[in-house]
Amino acid sequence: MRHLTLAASIAVLAFAAASSASAEEGMWTFDNFPIARANQTLGTSIDQGFLDQVRLSSVKFGGCSAGIVSGEGLVMTNNHCVATCVANISTQATNYAETGFTPRAREEEVKCPGGTAEVLTGIADVTERMHKAGEGLSGAAFTQARDAEAGRIESEACGDATDKRCQVVSLYRGGQFKLYTYKKYTDIRLAFAPEDRAATFGGDLDNFSFPRFAIDAAFIRLYENDAPARTPTHFAWNASAPVEGTPVFVSGSPGATQRLLTQDQLMTVRDVVLPMDQLIASELRGRMIRYSEEGERQAFEAMDPIVSLENTYKRGLGRMRALTDPAFMATRAAGEADFRQKAGEATFNDLAAIQPAVRELYAPYALLEGGTGIGTTSVAGGSQLFLWARTLVRGAQERAKPSDQRLPEFADSRLSAARTALFAEKPVYPELEQIRMEWWLSKTREWLTVDSPYVRPLLGRESPEQLSARVVSGTKLADPAVRRALWEGGLAAIQASDDPMIQYLLLIQEPTRAIRTEWEEKVQAPTDRGSEALAKARFAAYGDAVYPDATGTLRLTYGKIEGSDVPGQRWGPFTTFAGLWDRATGAPPFDVAPKLLAAKDRIPADTVLDMTVSSDTIGGSSGSPVVNAKGEIVGANFDSTVLSQRNAYGYDRQVNRSVIVTTGAVTAALRDVYGMSGLVAELGVR
Amino acid sequence: MRHLTLAASIAVLAFAAASSASAEEGMWTFDNFPIARANQTLGTSIDQGFLDQVRLSSVKFGGCSAGIVSGEGLVMTNNHCVATCVANISTQATNYAETGFTPRAREEEVKCPGGTAEVLTGIADVTERMHKAGEGLSGAAFTQARDAEAGRIESEACGDATDKRCQVVSLYRGGQFKLYTYKKYTDIRLAFAPEDRAATFGGDLDNFSFPRFAIDAAFIRLYENDAPARTPTHFAWNASAPVEGTPVFVSGSPGATQRLLTQDQLMTVRDVVLPMDQLIASELRGRMIRYSEEGERQAFEAMDPIVSLENTYKRGLGRMRALTDPAFMATRAAGEADFRQKAGEATFNDLAAIQPAVRELYAPYALLEGGTGIGTTSVAGGSQLFLWARTLVRGAQERAKPSDQRLPEFADSRLSAARTALFAEKPVYPELEQIRMEWWLSKTREWLTVDSPYVRPLLGRESPEQLSARVVSGTKLADPAVRRALWEGGLAAIQASDDPMIQYLLLIQEPTRAIRTEWEEKVQAPTDRGSEALAKARFAAYGDAVYPDATGTLRLTYGKIEGSDVPGQRWGPFTTFAGLWDRATGAPPFDVAPKLLAAKDRIPADTVLDMTVSSDTIGGSSGSPVVNAKGEIVGANFDSTVLSQRNAYGYDRQVNRSVIVTTGAVTAALRDVYGMSGLVAELGVR
């Protein structure tokens, strides 16, 4: 079927939310990349060998992307992708965010707590098995049957292997299911990070904007058996000055897009999901900012959480603006109208009918369970102690059942990931944890109302302030040994525990599991079924000249080095170090990092620092290797723009720009600023 | 023309956003109250004498409403209307919010700093003069000519009288202009306030909800010549148990509604105004909450600001929900469709064409100037020091010009109000002021972007943290004598001042005045002209069986004591003290105030505490006397519900409910809890 309807559909539609892709559009899977069309559009001649080499050199690193750049496991990603690692291995006295992390030898490379990295080694179609598993079922039974089948497929393929991971991936919102097999690394060490300010110059204010002056790059190294991993397939380093118009390919794991959502579904996101997510995040931001002003310790503790929160928040703002932009939404509606005409209105009715339930259940489900897939609100404000306790309590309860009857995150095939997260040795800051818990309980009570049946068991007769203080101050879960003992002790150990956080999680299992079941029953299952029907209609209308929504799995996109020329976004594609010196005021966040400033005279002022490309990326693409048509790495994707956030809902060629830190800038940092001669040699820089 | 088209239009439309009013709908002016229709709907027989008596017993008290309840100037309003007064006359050591304010004799009544109260004594039509003043003009010239004419009319009517105020009021969004004349009181003393928790039981969580258990009432007294004012016209006190279905009238000064806005205008509010207002307010709330947790002093300082902020924020949430409620918006659109058919589409085009400018300019105008009339964002986060400095700097600059060439707030007829606000002797808390300024500068930079021409002059090379700390710590404006000297010294004194806040305000006059002019030119003037045309079309279509949007001026509404029976709002009309004791958990905000708790056995448990009525009210109606058909006061309006916030945009008979504290509950508080025997006698309670 491939490409049958391609020419026709490209001619018809310049904008392709729900239909087929326009030139340079698309976060394509590696088994359905439009090689011919990309070559035609870009004037390149890539082939299947290029795709294989790029795929095997690409790395999924936690929620980020990365690229292998040497034969000895060296990997480049963004500094903001290692920021939490840097925070975790720092103390207030030895703060690598301030100084940079610059080991002079491999022995000084330090393990990132809980870090994992994966390389995609195989893709197999399992659509038929997955569709069959759900046949004739509805509601929670449908969801559970499919989750169980996915777990079985994963276990069959990967067994107990510790260096592999198998994942059943839903593509086209259930239109296809693929089994992805990864080579997995669990010993990831930090090999280089610049001073934080060198990577974050301009802070939140310059985030999601351009011109940009940030060396947002860092290096990690993959280890196996306590030695650097052998990685014969890797990108060659090309640090030559970039040229406007050059074709580029960006290979990474974009997190999530909602392009295949119907307009009805999108109105729910606009009216309900984004407003709650953003409003409560804004309050947490306020609490954390004030906390960070209370002293140097507080500033140190809150730094990474605030950056992370502000990044998510600013992205959400961009999305709110996209969904309330009359012109953008009119174009998207026109795209859907074309599809409606081809597929028939009836195909859309089921998804429309679910929306009142989504509107009603989003707040309780997001607040009590998190992980809705459509919003950013997470349970307990991301309190690490709470989340560990939840893994321990649920893990114990679930492991007492057969694998195919468990919550899917505790299926046999996924226990290894749960353990890795649980046993990670990282610092915990009780005051921050308490701020998160208090804020979460307070916002949950506020949004669901004090008389809600969801809220009463959550708080009992305590206030959010009292409860959060009690459980955070009393828990011993900050100690990894305590967590390990509770995990290994199973349900008996959990039930016998007098840890107040464990007891609290036991107490709230009933209401939180109930809302999860209700969501599966009324929202998730009917949405999955409706989306599957829509996917079939879409294949029928447009063939597979469509690409699936991003799902946090490896994709390849293509485009050119190019500036922007639309209202609110007019600039050429490059910034230089000269621009950085010009923009600096000395007042944070516009202060140049000390070591970088000291190297000013050693870096040619016209060295290109950052650049923009037209490739189609989104959050999760951070750290993606940017590759030329010869397969050489020329930069790392690290950002896009506020206006580009519409990208979540539809591709807009005029607006969509990704922001890249160039290999030239990274080379200058390694060589001229931080004296990383070992890495420079390893990269083969002359 | 009055009532000519009444019967027909009632029959046609149940919902009347843009057209004519349905039964019990409407915040009517006293010179156009539908007496016959109210009597017919309610089965009452009120007449013009009733209206006059109610009007002359009603008081506008700052941003609140109130009612005269004795011949000696005693006035009942809400406790939340005196909360800022209570905070201003309290110290951390003598905190009347904690203890209640319970003077045993009139000599102990204490002046509320900056307090003013007004009784509406006359209404005259000045439509022709105002329309003529703007004829043939457009843009800022149009706005300025009308402002000047309003100032002239006010000065001609009130001269230099200190006990009168004259105000030209725009009704029907410029369809009519009326000259309102008030008897004005500037010596307002606090006569009673309960313990704050007695008035705010349930805090923000129970705010805008029902069932409700709050004695949100307080008493002030009007003084003249240092003695209680004589007020022979006043409401008789009726504390008997209320009866479901009883007709009631609510007389007060509702702040602002947007019912006459077109759907196009409302989309701007939904997409741009509310999101920014709410998101940034939420962050300020977070900063203040964390500040209040830093110590007892901080908690004391932040209490009133947080309550005030949370109230505005929760109201905004209700409004966001209304504008994203598909059913409500469909009904409103249908109302407009009827009007469009009658008036012709062309009438709506001008207002539609302005919306891109509103969307673009709302953020800079609201942040740099405040007072947009369509949102709640105020300049400098409401920093008192900043606002005083602005009055001083602009007042000096403007007073150097003839009255009719000044910014309207500095016309001769309005200088007295400016002075009253400026010379008020109230405490200032520097840390809180700095939090407000820092937040404001930070959000302004974030929303307008760091490279905005509006932002650069605001910050120079300083960060928000640096600038706010510098100007707040250095200013002497907290001292009333300093403010008075600077006001009286005029422009020379201002220009010679080395006060950093004064210097800062001088510095930013150019950019802030520029955005104000731009807003007047591109938004305010064309909106006023377009709205005037729409008003004419509306009168032509529906006669004057329509009422104007609320404008902070005196209105009368009617309805019945009634519960609610719609989804999310099902309850009978009454709560009792028994319900209060039941709801108390002991944990704030569900702790009963100590003195109230101690009186538990003295208050019959079945005494009605609060009740709901169907009358049409909105923010600003707080404290409104609720009156029976005999003109006796039976309660004070103090709230509505979250769902009722749709009221801002359209009347919904099924949903709209106002929450009232009953005179029975107030009597019990005065007599049985706080021992206010003097007031009890003055009210004539047997």
XYZ file of C-alpha atoms in Angstrom, chain A residues 139-364:
226
model
C -14.541 -0.817 29.115
C -11.872 -1.740 31.636
C -11.945 -5.364 30.458
C -10.807 -4.201 27.001
C -7.922 -2.176 28.445
C -6.856 -4.957 30.776
C -6.940 -7.652 28.102
C -4.770 -5.616 25.797
C -2.361 -4.673 28.581
C -2.054 -8.367 29.434
C -1.374 -9.328 25.816
C 1.282 -6.638 25.513
C 2.964 -7.980 28.649
C 2.902 -11.507 27.219
C 4.392 -10.437 23.904
C 7.146 -8.542 25.693
C 7.976 -11.459 27.988
C 8.019 -13.951 25.145
C 10.449 -11.811 23.183
C 12.798 -10.635 25.906
C 12.471 -13.200 28.666
C 14.666 -12.316 31.613
C 17.446 -10.704 29.623
C 18.925 -7.777 31.523
C 20.588 -6.127 28.520
C 17.438 -6.049 26.373
C 14.066 -4.379 26.648
C 10.954 -5.275 24.688
C 8.089 -2.812 24.335
C 4.764 -3.116 22.547
C 4.169 0.304 21.011
C 0.741 1.559 19.994
C 1.013 3.585 16.788
C -1.639 5.602 14.969
C -3.581 5.567 18.276
C -4.107 1.845 18.083
C -4.130 1.550 14.302
C -0.912 -0.482 14.507
C 1.022 -2.215 17.262
C 4.739 -2.859 16.926
C 7.154 -4.750 19.132
C 10.264 -2.629 19.645
C 13.386 -4.407 20.880
C 16.190 -2.415 22.455
C 19.750 -3.019 23.485
C 19.706 -1.643 27.018
C 22.421 -0.015 29.128
C 21.946 0.567 32.865
C 25.382 1.928 33.762
C 25.417 5.449 32.409
C 28.138 7.791 33.532
C 28.457 11.508 33.157
C 31.466 12.343 30.965
C 31.078 16.106 30.654
C 28.685 18.882 31.543
C 29.427 22.584 31.093
C 28.705 25.223 33.699
C 24.922 25.270 33.907
C 24.683 28.913 32.885
C 26.693 28.213 29.711
C 23.916 25.819 28.753
C 21.013 27.922 30.052
C 22.064 31.461 29.221
C 18.855 33.525 29.280
C 17.141 30.964 31.501
C 13.402 30.578 31.283
C 13.139 33.891 29.436
C 15.132 32.702 26.436
C 13.764 29.174 26.652
C 11.590 28.277 23.659
C 12.891 31.274 21.746
C 15.449 32.306 19.177
C 17.950 33.961 18.722
C 19.480 31.732 21.347
C 22.943 31.615 22.899
C 23.114 28.355 24.823
C 25.699 25.569 24.733
C 23.046 23.064 25.782
C 25.209 19.980 25.306
C 26.696 17.330 27.565
C 28.297 13.905 27.211
C 27.509 10.630 28.880
C 29.194 7.286 28.375
C 27.590 3.869 28.115
C 29.218 1.264 30.314
C 28.994 -2.510 30.293
C 30.692 -4.730 32.885
C 32.216 -1.665 34.460
C 34.002 -0.712 31.226
C 33.102 1.658 28.387
C 30.754 -0.088 25.978
C 31.997 -0.945 22.492
C 29.935 0.986 19.979
C 31.402 0.438 16.526
C 28.323 1.959 14.897
C 28.310 5.669 15.731
C 28.087 9.105 14.179
C 31.185 10.787 12.802
C 31.797 14.207 14.334
C 31.600 17.111 11.890
C 32.316 20.469 13.487
C 32.651 22.558 10.363
C 30.670 25.792 10.094
C 27.049 25.083 9.140
C 25.605 26.418 5.897
C 22.075 27.767 5.469
C 19.862 25.457 3.413
C 21.818 22.286 4.220
C 19.556 19.217 4.471
C 19.460 17.670 7.938
C 17.898 14.652 9.596
C 16.938 14.598 13.267
C 16.778 11.204 14.939
C 15.213 10.987 18.378
C 12.320 9.976 20.555
C 9.712 12.759 20.501
C 7.453 12.376 23.517
C 3.857 12.949 22.489
C 1.855 14.769 19.871
C -1.915 15.062 19.523
C -2.112 15.589 15.792
C -4.467 12.712 15.187
C -6.918 13.945 17.802
C -10.276 15.108 16.517
C -11.339 18.700 17.008
C -13.766 17.509 19.684
C -10.935 15.893 21.600
C -8.799 18.974 21.193
C -11.504 21.222 22.636
C -11.339 19.124 25.780
C -7.608 19.719 25.939
C -8.135 23.439 25.390
C -11.012 23.858 27.844
C -10.169 21.430 30.618
C -6.751 19.808 30.474
C -4.408 22.703 29.759
C -6.145 25.210 32.052
C -5.933 22.953 35.097
C -2.414 21.761 34.363
C -1.126 25.268 33.846
C -2.978 27.011 36.650
C -1.868 24.642 39.360
C 1.674 24.391 37.983
C 1.856 28.163 38.137
C 1.048 28.104 41.838
C 3.670 25.440 42.529
C 6.137 27.559 40.633
C 5.298 30.499 42.890
C 5.761 28.409 46.026
C 9.104 27.080 44.776
C 10.397 30.469 43.666
C 9.689 31.913 47.084
C 11.277 28.854 48.701
C 14.394 29.296 46.596
C 14.689 32.859 47.883
C 14.759 31.790 51.516
C 18.468 30.919 51.515
C 21.389 29.404 49.623
C 20.495 25.857 50.575
C 16.965 26.343 49.368
C 18.208 27.910 46.136
C 20.476 24.927 45.545
C 17.717 22.411 46.224
C 15.074 24.153 44.148
C 17.159 24.985 41.103
C 16.657 21.862 39.009
C 12.968 21.431 39.984
C 12.188 25.038 39.064
C 13.907 24.783 35.682
C 12.033 21.603 34.927
C 8.702 23.050 36.034
C 9.203 26.247 34.075
C 10.051 24.312 30.943
C 6.847 22.290 31.096
C 4.844 25.372 31.973
C 6.187 27.462 29.112
C 5.519 24.656 26.669
C 1.958 24.535 27.978
C 1.585 28.265 27.443
C 2.613 27.826 23.823
C 0.035 25.108 23.473
C -2.703 27.217 25.001
C -1.859 29.912 22.497
C -1.990 27.459 19.614
C -5.425 26.187 20.608
C -6.780 29.721 20.943
C -5.221 31.004 17.737
C -8.167 31.515 15.392
C -6.140 31.116 12.186
C -4.324 27.981 13.290
C -7.482 26.331 14.523
C -9.356 27.204 11.349
C -6.653 25.514 9.285
C -6.773 22.455 11.487
C -10.559 22.333 11.264
C -10.264 22.455 7.489
C -7.916 19.459 7.605
C -10.444 17.529 9.637
C -13.278 18.551 7.322
C -11.468 16.872 4.440
C -11.065 13.690 6.457
C -14.689 13.811 7.664
C -15.862 14.031 4.105
C -13.786 11.006 3.123
C -14.460 8.922 6.236
C -18.034 9.907 6.996
C -19.275 11.830 10.032
C -20.277 8.671 11.859
C -16.628 7.691 12.362
C -16.251 10.738 14.604
C -19.347 10.318 16.755
C -17.988 7.833 19.277
C -15.048 10.038 20.190
C -17.332 13.062 20.453
C -19.646 11.199 22.812
C -16.800 10.419 25.236
C -15.820 14.056 25.760
C -18.235 14.880 28.604
C -16.727 12.004 30.584
C -13.193 13.203 29.858
C -14.146 16.694 30.969
C -15.588 15.338 34.197
C -12.886 12.811 35.027
C -9.725 14.582 33.953
C -9.241 16.478 37.235
C -9.773 13.540 39.602
